Structures are given as structure tokens and as C-alpha cells.
Tab-separated table of C-alpha atoms in Angstrom:
chain	number	residue	atom	x	y	z
F	1475	LEU	CA	-5.531	26.286	12.333
F	1476	GLN	CA	-4.657	23.283	15.123
F	1477	ARG	CA	-0.686	22.517	16.671
F	1478	THR	CA	-0.804	18.772	17.876
F	1479	PRO	CA	1.749	18.666	21.056
F	1480	ILE	CA	4.238	15.961	19.969
F	1481	PRO	CA	8.442	16.062	21.194
F	1482	ILE	CA	9.449	16.118	17.511
F	1483	ASP	CA	10.854	18.982	15.751
F	1484	MET	CA	9.258	19.262	12.509
F	1485	SER	CA	10.428	23.276	11.383
F	1486	ASP	CA	13.404	21.248	8.733
F	1487	CYS	CA	10.604	18.822	7.380
F	1488	THR	CA	9.889	19.888	3.676
F	1489	SER	CA	6.635	18.791	1.448
F	1490	THR	CA	7.275	18.925	-2.337
F	1491	GLN	CA	5.313	17.718	-5.089
F	1492	VAL	CA	6.792	16.245	-8.197
F	1493	TRP	CA	5.228	14.330	-11.271
F	1494	TYR	CA	6.303	11.516	-13.009
F	1495	THR	CA	4.904	9.210	-15.647
F	1496	SER	CA	3.040	6.238	-15.388
F	1497	GLY	CA	3.498	3.030	-17.978
F	1498	ASP	CA	0.905	4.689	-20.513
F	1499	GLY	CA	2.003	7.858	-20.417
F	1500	THR	CA	-0.260	9.653	-17.638
F	1501	ALA	CA	1.333	12.152	-15.518
F	1502	ILE	CA	0.907	11.402	-11.927
F	1503	PRO	CA	1.643	13.969	-8.907
F	1504	MET	CA	3.410	12.580	-6.320
F	1505	PHE	CA	4.426	14.305	-2.774
F	1506	LEU	CA	7.900	13.733	-1.161
F	1507	LEU	CA	8.239	14.674	2.748
F	1508	GLN	CA	12.009	14.856	4.002
F	1509	ARG	CA	14.243	16.802	6.304
F	1510	ARG	CA	15.746	19.435	4.699
F	1511	GLY	CA	19.262	18.760	3.073
F	1512	VAL	CA	18.505	15.077	2.314
F	1513	LYS	CA	20.269	14.315	-1.280
F	1514	PRO	CA	19.436	12.069	-3.919
F	1515	ASP	CA	22.359	9.568	-3.065
F	1516	GLY	CA	20.290	6.217	-3.750
F	1517	ALA	CA	20.556	5.710	-0.039
F	1518	ASN	CA	17.605	7.059	1.813
F	1519	ALA	CA	15.266	5.339	3.652
F	1520	THR	CA	11.813	5.591	2.293
F	1521	LEU	CA	8.417	4.513	2.723
F	1522	LEU	CA	5.856	4.361	-0.258
F	1523	THR	CA	2.505	4.137	0.524
F	1524	GLY	CA	-0.827	4.755	-1.678
F	1525	TYR	CA	-4.383	3.976	-1.876
F	1526	GLY	CA	-5.848	4.735	-5.404
F	1527	GLY	CA	-9.397	3.616	-5.047
F	1528	PHE	CA	-13.296	4.601	-4.176
F	1529	ASN	CA	-12.677	8.132	-5.552
F	1530	ILE	CA	-10.757	8.911	-2.440
F	1531	ALA	CA	-8.234	11.830	-2.716
F	1532	MET	CA	-4.842	11.774	-0.990
F	1533	GLN	CA	-5.137	15.390	0.648
F	1534	PRO	CA	-2.595	16.771	3.114
F	1535	TYR	CA	-2.883	15.779	6.550
F	1536	PHE	CA	-0.593	15.779	9.827
F	1537	SER	CA	0.719	12.307	10.955
F	1538	SER	CA	2.793	11.868	13.891
F	1539	VAL	CA	4.054	8.491	12.611
F	1540	TYR	CA	5.427	9.721	9.478
F	1541	GLY	CA	7.272	12.683	11.695
F	1542	VAL	CA	8.681	9.769	13.387
F	1543	TRP	CA	10.211	8.010	10.534
F	1544	LEU	CA	11.445	11.436	9.152
F	1545	GLU	CA	13.189	11.616	12.878
F	1546	ALA	CA	15.124	8.437	12.148
F	1547	GLY	CA	16.399	10.074	9.012
F	1548	GLY	CA	14.190	8.512	6.239
F	1549	MET	CA	11.809	9.976	3.811
F	1550	VAL	CA	8.249	9.646	2.833
F	1551	ALA	CA	6.628	9.502	-0.823
F	1552	ILE	CA	2.798	9.952	-1.265
F	1553	PRO	CA	1.791	9.225	-5.079
F	1554	CYS	CA	-2.246	10.320	-5.940
F	1555	LEU	CA	-2.935	7.215	-8.044
F	1556	ARG	CA	-5.650	7.003	-10.227
F	1557	GLY	CA	-8.919	5.319	-8.705
F	1558	GLY	CA	-8.377	8.248	-6.282
F	1559	GLY	CA	-10.582	11.448	-6.577
F	1560	GLU	CA	-7.709	13.920	-7.112
F	1561	PHE	CA	-8.906	15.180	-10.286
F	1562	GLY	CA	-12.489	14.214	-10.376
F	1563	GLU	CA	-14.425	11.056	-11.623
F	1564	GLU	CA	-12.587	10.774	-14.741
F	1565	TRP	CA	-9.579	10.159	-12.452
F	1566	HIS	CA	-11.435	7.579	-10.258
F	1567	ARG	CA	-12.860	5.564	-13.064
F	1568	ALA	CA	-9.388	5.371	-15.026
F	1569	GLY	CA	-8.459	3.153	-11.868
F	1570	TRP	CA	-11.723	1.043	-10.962
F	1571	ARG	CA	-12.904	-1.934	-12.190
F	1572	GLY	CA	-11.481	-3.540	-15.508
F	1573	ASN	CA	-8.879	-0.441	-15.373
F	1574	LYS	CA	-7.535	-1.559	-11.808
F	1575	GLN	CA	-4.270	-2.209	-13.270
F	1576	ASN	CA	-3.556	1.470	-13.908
F	1577	VAL	CA	-3.650	1.864	-9.845
F	1578	PHE	CA	-0.846	-0.684	-9.672
F	1579	ASP	CA	1.146	0.344	-12.288
F	1580	ASP	CA	1.029	4.019	-11.287
F	1581	PHE	CA	2.483	2.956	-7.909
F	1582	ILE	CA	5.367	1.042	-9.682
F	1583	ALA	CA	6.021	3.824	-11.710
F	1584	ALA	CA	6.311	5.519	-8.546
F	1585	ALA	CA	8.708	3.208	-7.104
F	1586	GLU	CA	10.826	3.146	-10.349
F	1587	TRP	CA	10.807	7.124	-10.474
F	1588	LEU	CA	12.314	7.161	-6.723
F	1589	VAL	CA	15.009	4.474	-7.708
F	1590	ARG	CA	15.861	6.472	-11.263
F	1591	GLU	CA	16.013	9.644	-9.135
F	1592	ARG	CA	18.330	8.233	-7.003
F	1593	TRP	CA	16.566	9.191	-3.724
F	1594	THR	CA	16.562	5.340	-2.789
F	1595	SER	CA	17.001	1.898	-4.176
F	1596	PRO	CA	14.873	-1.587	-3.951
F	1597	GLN	CA	17.413	-2.286	-0.888
F	1598	ARG	CA	15.847	0.830	1.304
F	1599	LEU	CA	12.554	1.198	-0.164
F	1600	VAL	CA	9.631	-0.282	1.763
F	1601	ILE	CA	5.899	0.035	1.230
F	1602	SER	CA	2.906	0.048	3.504
F	1603	GLY	CA	-0.758	0.519	2.952
F	1604	GLY	CA	-4.561	-0.798	4.146
F	1605	SER	CA	-7.692	-1.679	2.960
F	1606	ASN	CA	-7.786	-1.117	-0.808
F	1607	GLY	CA	-4.413	0.161	-0.145
F	1608	GLY	CA	-3.498	-3.591	1.159
F	1609	LEU	CA	-4.987	-4.855	-2.153
F	1610	LEU	CA	-2.443	-2.205	-3.869
F	1611	MET	CA	0.643	-3.750	-1.392
F	1612	GLY	CA	-0.576	-7.249	-2.419
F	1613	ALA	CA	-0.403	-6.347	-6.346
F	1614	ALA	CA	2.800	-4.614	-5.777
F	1615	ILE	CA	4.905	-7.400	-4.692
F	1616	THR	CA	3.297	-10.228	-7.068
F	1617	GLN	CA	3.860	-8.088	-10.025
F	1618	ARG	CA	7.236	-6.221	-8.969
F	1619	PRO	CA	8.896	-8.441	-6.021
F	1620	ASP	CA	12.262	-6.978	-7.142
F	1621	LEU	CA	11.481	-3.456	-6.108
F	1622	PHE	CA	10.866	-3.684	-2.496
F	1623	ALA	CA	13.008	-4.549	0.750
F	1624	GLY	CA	9.590	-4.697	2.871
F	1625	VAL	CA	5.708	-4.333	3.082
F	1626	ALA	CA	3.298	-3.775	5.825
F	1627	CYS	CA	-0.450	-4.781	4.408
F	1628	SER	CA	-3.154	-3.939	6.666
F	1629	VAL	CA	-6.500	-5.540	6.584
F	1630	PRO	CA	-6.231	-6.177	2.753
F	1631	LEU	CA	-8.404	-7.708	0.199
F	1632	LEU	CA	-6.004	-10.034	-1.311
F	1633	ASP	CA	-8.409	-12.974	-3.291
F	1634	MET	CA	-10.340	-10.880	-5.461
F	1635	VAL	CA	-11.844	-13.798	-7.243
F	1636	ARG	CA	-13.906	-14.660	-3.772
F	1637	TYR	CA	-13.715	-11.471	-1.901
F	1638	HIS	CA	-17.729	-10.701	-2.442
F	1639	LYS	CA	-18.804	-13.780	-0.532
F	1640	PHE	CA	-17.327	-12.707	2.916
F	1641	GLY	CA	-18.547	-10.086	5.023
F	1642	LEU	CA	-19.996	-6.975	3.795
F	1643	ALA	CA	-17.664	-6.677	0.863
F	1644	ASN	CA	-20.289	-7.540	-1.948
F	1645	ILE	CA	-21.034	-3.876	-1.675
F	1646	TRP	CA	-17.624	-3.033	-3.461
F	1647	ASN	CA	-18.938	-4.949	-6.665
F	1648	GLU	CA	-19.700	-1.538	-8.319
F	1649	GLU	CA	-15.833	-0.413	-7.599
F	1650	TYR	CA	-13.989	-3.786	-8.396
F	1651	GLY	CA	-16.020	-6.165	-10.425
F	1652	THR	CA	-17.599	-9.307	-9.206
F	1653	ALA	CA	-16.447	-13.111	-10.428
F	1654	ASP	CA	-19.560	-13.812	-10.772
F	1655	ASP	CA	-19.888	-12.148	-14.058
F	1656	PRO	CA	-17.384	-13.832	-16.875
F	1657	GLU	CA	-16.134	-10.798	-18.330
F	1658	GLN	CA	-15.426	-9.304	-14.602
F	1659	PHE	CA	-13.769	-12.753	-13.539
F	1660	GLN	CA	-11.022	-11.826	-16.210
F	1661	TRP	CA	-10.140	-8.674	-14.910
F	1662	LEU	CA	-9.937	-9.824	-11.221
F	1663	TYR	CA	-8.385	-13.109	-11.632
F	1664	ARG	CA	-5.515	-11.523	-13.670
F	1665	TYR	CA	-4.198	-9.020	-10.798
F	1666	SER	CA	-5.823	-10.657	-7.652
F	1667	PRO	CA	-2.368	-11.014	-5.542
F	1668	TYR	CA	-3.132	-14.429	-3.789
F	1669	HIS	CA	-3.703	-16.044	-7.219
F	1670	ARG	CA	-0.254	-14.558	-8.585
F	1671	VAL	CA	1.925	-15.867	-5.925
F	1672	ALA	CA	4.397	-18.459	-7.753
F	1673	ASP	CA	6.911	-20.967	-5.933
F	1674	THR	CA	9.659	-19.973	-8.428
F	1675	VAL	CA	9.620	-16.187	-6.943
F	1676	ARG	CA	11.394	-14.693	-4.267
F	1677	TYR	CA	9.273	-12.377	-2.342
F	1678	PRO	CA	10.250	-9.274	-0.191
F	1679	PRO	CA	9.654	-9.716	4.053
F	1680	MET	CA	6.221	-9.030	4.471
F	1681	LEU	CA	3.603	-8.012	7.607
F	1682	LEU	CA	0.139	-9.009	7.199
F	1683	VAL	CA	-2.084	-7.296	9.729
F	1684	ALA	CA	-5.656	-8.445	9.978
F	1685	SER	CA	-8.464	-7.958	12.673
F	1686	GLU	CA	-10.773	-10.656	13.998
F	1687	ASN	CA	-13.554	-8.480	14.266
F	1688	ASP	CA	-13.377	-6.801	10.573
F	1689	ALA	CA	-16.852	-6.396	8.976
F	1690	ARG	CA	-15.212	-5.047	6.060
F	1691	VAL	CA	-12.526	-7.078	5.017
F	1692	ASP	CA	-12.315	-10.855	6.328
F	1693	PRO	CA	-9.009	-11.507	7.681
F	1694	LEU	CA	-9.442	-14.959	5.939
F	1695	HIS	CA	-7.364	-12.769	3.042
F	1696	ALA	CA	-4.440	-12.107	5.081
F	1697	ARG	CA	-4.753	-15.160	6.397
F	1698	LYS	CA	-4.470	-17.190	3.084
F	1699	MET	CA	-2.133	-14.873	1.704
F	1700	ALA	CA	0.481	-15.466	4.671
F	1701	ALA	CA	-0.307	-19.428	3.977
F	1702	ARG	CA	0.624	-19.218	0.586
F	1703	LEU	CA	3.563	-17.302	0.630
F	1704	GLN	CA	4.985	-19.427	3.489
F	1705	ALA	CA	4.229	-22.278	1.366
F	1706	ALA	CA	6.021	-20.818	-1.860
F	1707	HIS	CA	9.564	-22.481	-2.574
F	1708	ALA	CA	11.499	-19.478	-2.806
F	1709	ALA	CA	9.917	-17.042	-0.688
F	1710	GLY	CA	12.565	-14.938	0.162
F	1711	GLY	CA	12.134	-13.097	3.281
F	1712	PRO	CA	10.059	-13.971	6.215
F	1713	THR	CA	5.968	-13.719	5.804
F	1714	LEU	CA	4.728	-12.911	9.360
F	1715	LEU	CA	0.929	-12.786	10.276
F	1716	LEU	CA	-0.262	-10.142	13.100
F	1717	ILE	CA	-3.820	-11.128	14.182
F	1718	GLU	CA	-5.639	-8.080	16.153
F	1719	ARG	CA	-8.084	-9.697	18.378
F	1720	ALA	CA	-9.766	-6.697	19.749
F	1721	SER	CA	-10.181	-3.913	16.628
F	1722	GLY	CA	-12.011	-3.814	13.176
F	1723	HIS	CA	-11.254	-2.577	10.174
F	1724	GLY	CA	-8.527	0.121	11.269
F	1725	GLY	CA	-10.111	1.359	13.982
F	1726	ALA	CA	-12.659	0.656	17.238
F	1727	VAL	CA	-9.500	0.130	19.357
F	1728	THR	CA	-7.987	1.691	22.623
F	1729	LEU	CA	-5.084	4.390	22.203
F	1730	SER	CA	-2.758	1.698	23.769
F	1731	GLU	CA	-3.847	-1.020	21.375
F	1732	ARG	CA	-3.450	1.427	18.610
F	1733	ILE	CA	0.049	2.433	19.614
F	1734	ALA	CA	0.886	-1.196	19.800
F	1735	GLN	CA	-0.331	-1.950	16.357
F	1736	VAL	CA	1.456	1.017	14.950
F	1737	SER	CA	4.567	0.046	16.597
F	1738	ALA	CA	5.054	-3.552	15.455
F	1739	GLN	CA	4.068	-1.961	11.917
F	1740	TRP	CA	6.599	0.560	11.898
F	1741	ALA	CA	9.241	-1.566	13.583
F	1742	PHE	CA	9.225	-4.458	11.030
F	1743	LEU	CA	9.315	-1.435	8.092
F	1744	MET	CA	12.266	0.403	9.850
F	1745	HIS	CA	14.289	-2.916	10.235
F	1746	TYR	CA	13.890	-3.458	6.400
F	1747	ALA	CA	14.750	-0.151	5.257
F	1748	GLY	CA	17.809	-0.196	7.351
F	1749	LEU	CA	16.924	2.540	9.975
F	1750	LYS	CA	17.273	2.268	13.526
F	1751	THR	CA	14.460	1.977	15.720
F	1752	PRO	CA	13.603	4.425	18.328
């Protein structure tokens, strides 16, 4: 239907659907993007990304930045987590409010499957997500920090106890719940990434990106998480904070600014996945 003029040969790239089992036995579909001939030898630099929320389905689309990742020799994994809209409202509600932990379990199970099937290893597996996907990144590294070599976390929600008190975030009470309700406070506090950081745990390298003019997710989330991880006694890899001064919630930027943002995140991820940057 449309061809994007980019100087990357995509003719030998493939997209394959696989299924894996989450912690409670639910079957989850995942798409693997790779060049033909890639072998499951445990050494592939792999980018795992996901969203899992707001009834949003992970549908096929073209991504030039994924093309760059594949061209550099890596592969991409995109699971269709609960909380999304891939299988209707029941799938969505299986990953919202008090069921939000299912989303994180699905994502962690995807990482474990990739390692178990020898597509990659924890030393070459990096993760990336933004907004609700940024919350997913925070939950993943605070629940299974041993699984990942690096993480890029963009415009994230990370303090789930107070998220609804800033900006327009109170409009998401239906999706997440609110800590103003005692029962819902228990859901949120149990997985809130900011509150799960422990001084005795070694966390993977992390790049937190926030936007100064973000009206949806206040940059305080990224700032607080960066400070907490940097203060942890066994923080492990570096925790970096990038505040974009002239952008909003993942958009409203010039092309040159967008290129700079993506380049910074991809260079970070490629470094920790063991890929050579272009």
C-alpha cells in the first residue's frame, strides 16, 4: 500500500508469530522480527518491547528504527500482552486495575521464553517501552532485574501511589485504580516500581526519558525513579536521566529533535545489547 524510502534492504527480514505460556498458564502470542538465517544460539542481541494497556492492540506497522536494529544484526520481540485489545475487552480487563500484575507476568514470561529457547541471553536482552509501556519497564526491572542487560524507559508512570495527583493522570483511574481507595491502594502499592526499588538489589543499566512539557505523564516520575536508583547501594549499571525540554508526551517535536531522541535511546540499547552503533 505504501513504500517508505529508506536506505535499508528489508527484503530478507521476516516476521514470525510464536506462542508462549505466562505464569498462570495463559497462552500469549508474540512476534519475532529478524533477518533470515538467524539461529537460536543464545547470542542474539534482542530488543523486547510491549505495552499491555488501555485496550490498545499491537498491530502490524512499519518501523524504520526496527530496521536499523535488524540491519545491525539484532532481533526484535513484540508480545501481545494482556491489557491490550488483541482479543477484545475480556483480554483488556485481564490486565487492568487489580489484574495489572498479569501484564508484567506476561512480559517477564516472554523474556524467559526467549532465553529458554536460546534466541538470546540475559546479557544480550534489552527492553524498551513508553508511557504505559514505561510503567511496564519499571515493573519488569524491579521484579526481575536479573533478566535484562539494559532498559530504555520513556515518559513513564512509576509512582503509582501518587500518579493521579499530577497533570491529567486522574483520567486513568478507571484503568489503574486510585490509591484514594484503600483496596485499590493495595493493588497499586504492590507493584509500584518506585516503591519496589531496594538498596540490596543490583539493577540493570537504565535510561529514563521524560518531557518537560508532558501534560499526560509528569516528568517527576522519571526524576524520582532516577534519584531512587542512583541512591540504591547496589544500583548496578548506570541510571541516566534525559529530560527533553521542547517536547510533550512522545510527540510535538521537530524532525531533528525526534531523530536526536531516538538516536540517544537506540545507541544506549545497542551498547548494552552488544551491537555496534551505525
